[in-house]
Amino acid sequence: MDTSKDADIGLYGVDAEPGALDLIANPESSYRFTVAQPTAQMAAQSAVNVAKYLAGQTSEVPKTSYVDPVFVTKDNVEQVRNELGI
């Protein structure tokens, strides 16, 4: 069976689970991209919001807080694993 055309089909996902990262790290895999959540940044922002709330600064506590996601590709998968501990 000729699989040479299979390389043209890319797989993409979300949540950067370890199995997906393994596939992205494999140069022969067609899994190319996922998104990781920066949980340490999310926790830090939550702590800031809680501190403001407990300090009585309730008007300064946002209803929603955003942090930038981490895009994981074949080029940075090992770096992301090290930085995020996944």
Tab-separated table of N, CA and C in Angstrom:
chain	number	residue	atom	x	y	z
A	1	MET	N	0.840	-1.184	0.000
A	1	MET	CA	0.000	0.000	0.000
A	1	MET	C	0.880	1.241	0.000
A	2	ASP	N	0.611	2.157	-0.878
A	2	ASP	CA	1.377	3.396	-0.980
A	2	ASP	C	0.828	4.404	0.018
A	3	THR	N	1.645	4.799	0.980
A	3	THR	CA	1.214	5.772	1.991
A	3	THR	C	1.879	7.119	1.806
A	4	SER	N	2.518	7.340	0.678
A	4	SER	CA	3.247	8.592	0.467
A	4	SER	C	2.327	9.802	0.511
A	5	LYS	N	1.067	9.639	0.149
A	5	LYS	CA	0.131	10.766	0.174
A	5	LYS	C	-0.385	11.042	1.574
A	6	ASP	N	-0.247	10.077	2.494
A	6	ASP	CA	-0.733	10.259	3.860
A	6	ASP	C	-0.066	11.434	4.556
A	7	ALA	N	1.166	11.740	4.193
A	7	ALA	CA	1.895	12.826	4.846
A	7	ALA	C	1.253	14.181	4.568
A	8	ASP	N	0.404	14.266	3.545
A	8	ASP	CA	-0.252	15.523	3.212
A	8	ASP	C	-1.446	15.809	4.110
A	9	ILE	N	-1.882	14.824	4.862
A	9	ILE	CA	-3.035	14.988	5.742
A	9	ILE	C	-2.517	15.246	7.155
A	10	GLY	N	-2.837	16.415	7.700
A	10	GLY	CA	-2.373	16.755	9.039
A	10	GLY	C	-3.470	16.593	10.063
A	11	LEU	N	-3.084	16.189	11.254
A	11	LEU	CA	-4.012	16.078	12.376
A	11	LEU	C	-3.723	17.188	13.369
A	12	TYR	N	-4.771	17.727	13.948
A	12	TYR	CA	-4.647	18.827	14.888
A	12	TYR	C	-5.571	18.564	16.062
A	13	GLY	N	-5.228	19.080	17.226
A	13	GLY	CA	-6.067	18.840	18.389
A	13	GLY	C	-5.963	19.951	19.412
A	14	VAL	N	-6.558	19.699	20.567
A	14	VAL	CA	-6.515	20.640	21.687
A	14	VAL	C	-6.196	19.876	22.969
A	15	ASP	N	-5.776	20.595	23.965
A	15	ASP	CA	-5.524	20.110	25.326
A	15	ASP	C	-4.172	19.449	25.555
A	16	ALA	N	-3.365	19.248	24.556
A	16	ALA	CA	-1.975	18.791	24.712
A	16	ALA	C	-1.817	17.622	25.670
A	17	GLU	N	-2.645	16.626	25.523
A	17	GLU	CA	-2.495	15.459	26.385
A	17	GLU	C	-1.213	14.719	25.983
A	18	PRO	N	-0.580	14.002	26.922
A	18	PRO	CA	0.729	13.389	26.665
A	18	PRO	C	0.792	12.502	25.423
A	19	GLY	N	-0.253	11.747	25.136
A	19	GLY	CA	-0.250	10.905	23.949
A	19	GLY	C	-0.176	11.724	22.668
A	20	ALA	N	-0.871	12.846	22.652
A	20	ALA	CA	-0.819	13.733	21.493
A	20	ALA	C	0.576	14.320	21.342
A	21	LEU	N	1.196	14.684	22.449
A	21	LEU	CA	2.548	15.236	22.383
A	21	LEU	C	3.537	14.191	21.854
A	22	ASP	N	3.350	12.933	22.243
A	22	ASP	CA	4.196	11.863	21.718
A	22	ASP	C	4.078	11.778	20.203
A	23	LEU	N	2.854	11.868	19.709
A	23	LEU	CA	2.637	11.800	18.266
A	23	LEU	C	3.213	13.015	17.550
A	24	ILE	N	3.059	14.183	18.141
A	24	ILE	CA	3.620	15.389	17.525
A	24	ILE	C	5.141	15.293	17.480
A	25	ALA	N	5.744	14.753	18.523
A	25	ALA	CA	7.209	14.626	18.573
A	25	ALA	C	7.737	13.615	17.566
A	26	ASN	N	6.910	12.682	17.140
A	26	ASN	CA	7.320	11.672	16.167
A	26	ASN	C	7.361	12.297	14.777
A	27	PRO	N	8.551	12.399	14.158
A	27	PRO	CA	8.649	13.043	12.844
A	27	PRO	C	7.847	12.340	11.753
A	28	GLU	N	7.516	11.077	11.944
A	28	GLU	CA	6.761	10.333	10.929
A	28	GLU	C	5.250	10.436	11.120
A	29	SER	N	4.820	11.016	12.228
A	29	SER	CA	3.395	11.137	12.520
A	29	SER	C	2.796	12.330	11.778
A	30	SER	N	1.543	12.195	11.383
A	30	SER	CA	0.852	13.306	10.725
A	30	SER	C	0.181	14.239	11.738
A	31	TYR	N	0.314	13.917	13.034
A	31	TYR	CA	-0.205	14.812	14.082
A	31	TYR	C	0.752	15.993	14.158
A	32	ARG	N	0.266	17.194	13.877
A	32	ARG	CA	1.153	18.348	13.717
A	32	ARG	C	1.015	19.437	14.764
A	33	PHE	N	-0.121	19.520	15.446
A	33	PHE	CA	-0.378	20.717	16.243
A	33	PHE	C	-1.404	20.438	17.328
A	34	THR	N	-1.189	21.045	18.483
A	34	THR	CA	-2.199	21.045	19.540
A	34	THR	C	-2.042	22.333	20.347
A	35	VAL	N	-2.914	22.530	21.277
A	35	VAL	CA	-2.881	23.725	22.125
A	35	VAL	C	-2.799	23.266	23.575
A	36	ALA	N	-1.887	23.872	24.321
A	36	ALA	CA	-1.721	23.554	25.744
A	36	ALA	C	-2.206	24.732	26.583
A	37	GLN	N	-2.738	24.411	27.737
A	37	GLN	CA	-3.168	25.443	28.668
A	37	GLN	C	-2.029	25.736	29.642
A	38	PRO	N	-1.636	26.989	29.779
A	38	PRO	CA	-0.568	27.342	30.723
A	38	PRO	C	-1.109	27.387	32.152
A	39	THR	N	-1.188	26.234	32.773
A	39	THR	CA	-1.859	26.135	34.071
A	39	THR	C	-1.199	26.971	35.164
A	40	ALA	N	0.115	27.127	35.123
A	40	ALA	CA	0.777	27.957	36.144
A	40	ALA	C	0.338	29.415	36.006
A	41	GLN	N	0.219	29.902	34.789
A	41	GLN	CA	-0.241	31.273	34.580
A	41	GLN	C	-1.710	31.423	34.978
A	42	MET	N	-2.488	30.391	34.693
A	42	MET	CA	-3.897	30.427	35.075
A	42	MET	C	-4.031	30.493	36.595
A	43	ALA	N	-3.234	29.698	37.290
A	43	ALA	CA	-3.270	29.697	38.755
A	43	ALA	C	-2.805	31.036	39.317
A	44	ALA	N	-1.763	31.602	38.720
A	44	ALA	CA	-1.251	32.896	39.190
A	44	ALA	C	-2.304	33.994	39.023
A	45	GLN	N	-2.989	33.995	37.887
A	45	GLN	CA	-4.031	35.001	37.666
A	45	GLN	C	-5.181	34.805	38.641
A	46	SER	N	-5.520	33.564	38.914
A	46	SER	CA	-6.581	33.283	39.895
A	46	SER	C	-6.191	33.789	41.274
A	47	ALA	N	-4.933	33.595	41.648
A	47	ALA	CA	-4.455	34.062	42.952
A	47	ALA	C	-4.527	35.587	43.042
A	48	VAL	N	-4.189	36.267	41.967
A	48	VAL	CA	-4.291	37.734	41.939
A	48	VAL	C	-5.743	38.152	42.133
A	49	ASN	N	-6.649	37.474	41.435
A	49	ASN	CA	-8.068	37.818	41.556
A	49	ASN	C	-8.591	37.570	42.971
A	50	VAL	N	-8.204	36.469	43.572
A	50	VAL	CA	-8.626	36.160	44.942
A	50	VAL	C	-8.059	37.190	45.915
A	51	ALA	N	-6.806	37.568	45.737
A	51	ALA	CA	-6.187	38.566	46.618
A	51	ALA	C	-6.933	39.897	46.539
A	52	LYS	N	-7.299	40.309	45.343
A	52	LYS	CA	-8.062	41.555	45.189
A	52	LYS	C	-9.417	41.444	45.889
A	53	TYR	N	-10.066	40.306	45.717
A	53	TYR	CA	-11.373	40.096	46.334
A	53	TYR	C	-11.266	40.151	47.857
A	54	LEU	N	-10.281	39.447	48.417
A	54	LEU	CA	-10.117	39.408	49.871
A	54	LEU	C	-9.674	40.756	50.436
A	55	ALA	N	-9.047	41.576	49.594
A	55	ALA	CA	-8.634	42.910	50.026
A	55	ALA	C	-9.769	43.921	49.906
A	56	GLY	N	-10.934	43.444	49.491
A	56	GLY	CA	-12.077	44.348	49.373
A	56	GLY	C	-12.129	45.103	48.058
A	57	GLN	N	-11.291	44.726	47.123
A	57	GLN	CA	-11.255	45.405	45.827
A	57	GLN	C	-12.143	44.669	44.815
A	58	THR	N	-13.350	44.401	45.222
A	58	THR	CA	-14.235	43.566	44.402
A	58	THR	C	-14.516	44.176	43.037
A	59	SER	N	-14.523	45.475	42.934
A	59	SER	CA	-14.783	46.103	41.631
A	59	SER	C	-13.618	45.906	40.660
A	60	GLU	N	-12.455	45.538	41.178
A	60	GLU	CA	-11.285	45.314	40.326
A	60	GLU	C	-11.106	43.850	39.925
A	61	VAL	N	-11.979	42.986	40.433
A	61	VAL	CA	-11.893	41.560	40.089
A	61	VAL	C	-12.670	41.343	38.788
A	62	PRO	N	-11.978	40.909	37.735
A	62	PRO	CA	-12.677	40.716	36.464
A	62	PRO	C	-13.612	39.512	36.523
A	63	LYS	N	-14.695	39.584	35.757
A	63	LYS	CA	-15.607	38.445	35.684
A	63	LYS	C	-14.946	37.290	34.935
A	64	THR	N	-14.063	37.618	34.012
A	64	THR	CA	-13.356	36.614	33.221
A	64	THR	C	-11.897	37.030	33.094
A	65	SER	N	-11.008	36.076	33.241
A	65	SER	CA	-9.580	36.332	33.054
A	65	SER	C	-9.073	35.446	31.924
A	66	TYR	N	-8.210	35.982	31.103
A	66	TYR	CA	-7.663	35.232	29.984
A	66	TYR	C	-6.151	35.157	30.076
A	67	VAL	N	-5.610	34.025	29.691
A	67	VAL	CA	-4.168	33.880	29.503
A	67	VAL	C	-3.973	33.297	28.107
A	68	ASP	N	-2.861	33.619	27.505
A	68	ASP	CA	-2.608	33.136	26.157
A	68	ASP	C	-2.330	31.637	26.159
A	69	PRO	N	-2.943	30.910	25.226
A	69	PRO	CA	-2.657	29.479	25.120
A	69	PRO	C	-1.261	29.274	24.548
A	70	VAL	N	-0.764	28.070	24.691
A	70	VAL	CA	0.549	27.710	24.155
A	70	VAL	C	0.313	26.802	22.951
A	71	PHE	N	0.799	27.224	21.798
A	71	PHE	CA	0.647	26.443	20.584
A	71	PHE	C	1.818	25.470	20.481
A	72	VAL	N	1.507	24.202	20.340
A	72	VAL	CA	2.526	23.145	20.323
A	72	VAL	C	2.643	22.583	18.910
A	73	THR	N	3.861	22.641	18.382
A	73	THR	CA	4.135	22.117	17.040
A	73	THR	C	5.296	21.130	17.112
A	74	LYS	N	5.623	20.546	16.002
A	74	LYS	CA	6.764	19.641	15.951
A	74	LYS	C	8.059	20.377	16.298
A	75	ASP	N	8.114	21.675	16.030
A	75	ASP	CA	9.320	22.461	16.295
A	75	ASP	C	9.528	22.780	17.776
A	76	ASN	N	8.448	22.855	18.562
A	76	ASN	CA	8.616	23.272	19.961
A	76	ASN	C	8.067	22.281	20.987
A	77	VAL	N	7.702	21.080	20.556
A	77	VAL	CA	7.041	20.140	21.458
A	77	VAL	C	7.897	19.808	22.682
A	78	GLU	N	9.168	19.593	22.511
A	78	GLU	CA	10.017	19.259	23.667
A	78	GLU	C	10.185	20.455	24.598
A	79	GLN	N	10.305	21.633	24.050
A	79	GLN	CA	10.412	22.848	24.860
A	79	GLN	C	9.143	23.049	25.701
A	80	VAL	N	7.987	22.866	25.075
A	80	VAL	CA	6.720	23.028	25.784
A	80	VAL	C	6.589	21.974	26.888
A	81	ARG	N	6.985	20.748	26.586
A	81	ARG	CA	6.930	19.696	27.611
A	81	ARG	C	7.755	20.094	28.820
A	82	ASN	N	8.937	20.619	28.591
A	82	ASN	CA	9.814	21.011	29.694
A	82	ASN	C	9.242	22.197	30.460
A	83	GLU	N	8.761	23.197	29.729
A	83	GLU	CA	8.262	24.417	30.367
A	83	GLU	C	6.962	24.189	31.144
A	84	LEU	N	6.075	23.371	30.602
A	84	LEU	CA	4.786	23.154	31.248
A	84	LEU	C	4.723	21.873	32.072
A	85	GLY	N	5.764	21.064	31.989
A	85	GLY	CA	5.794	19.832	32.768
A	85	GLY	C	4.800	18.792	32.304
A	86	ILE	N	4.580	18.731	31.004
A	86	ILE	CA	3.633	17.716	30.475
A	86	ILE	C	4.323	16.804	29.492
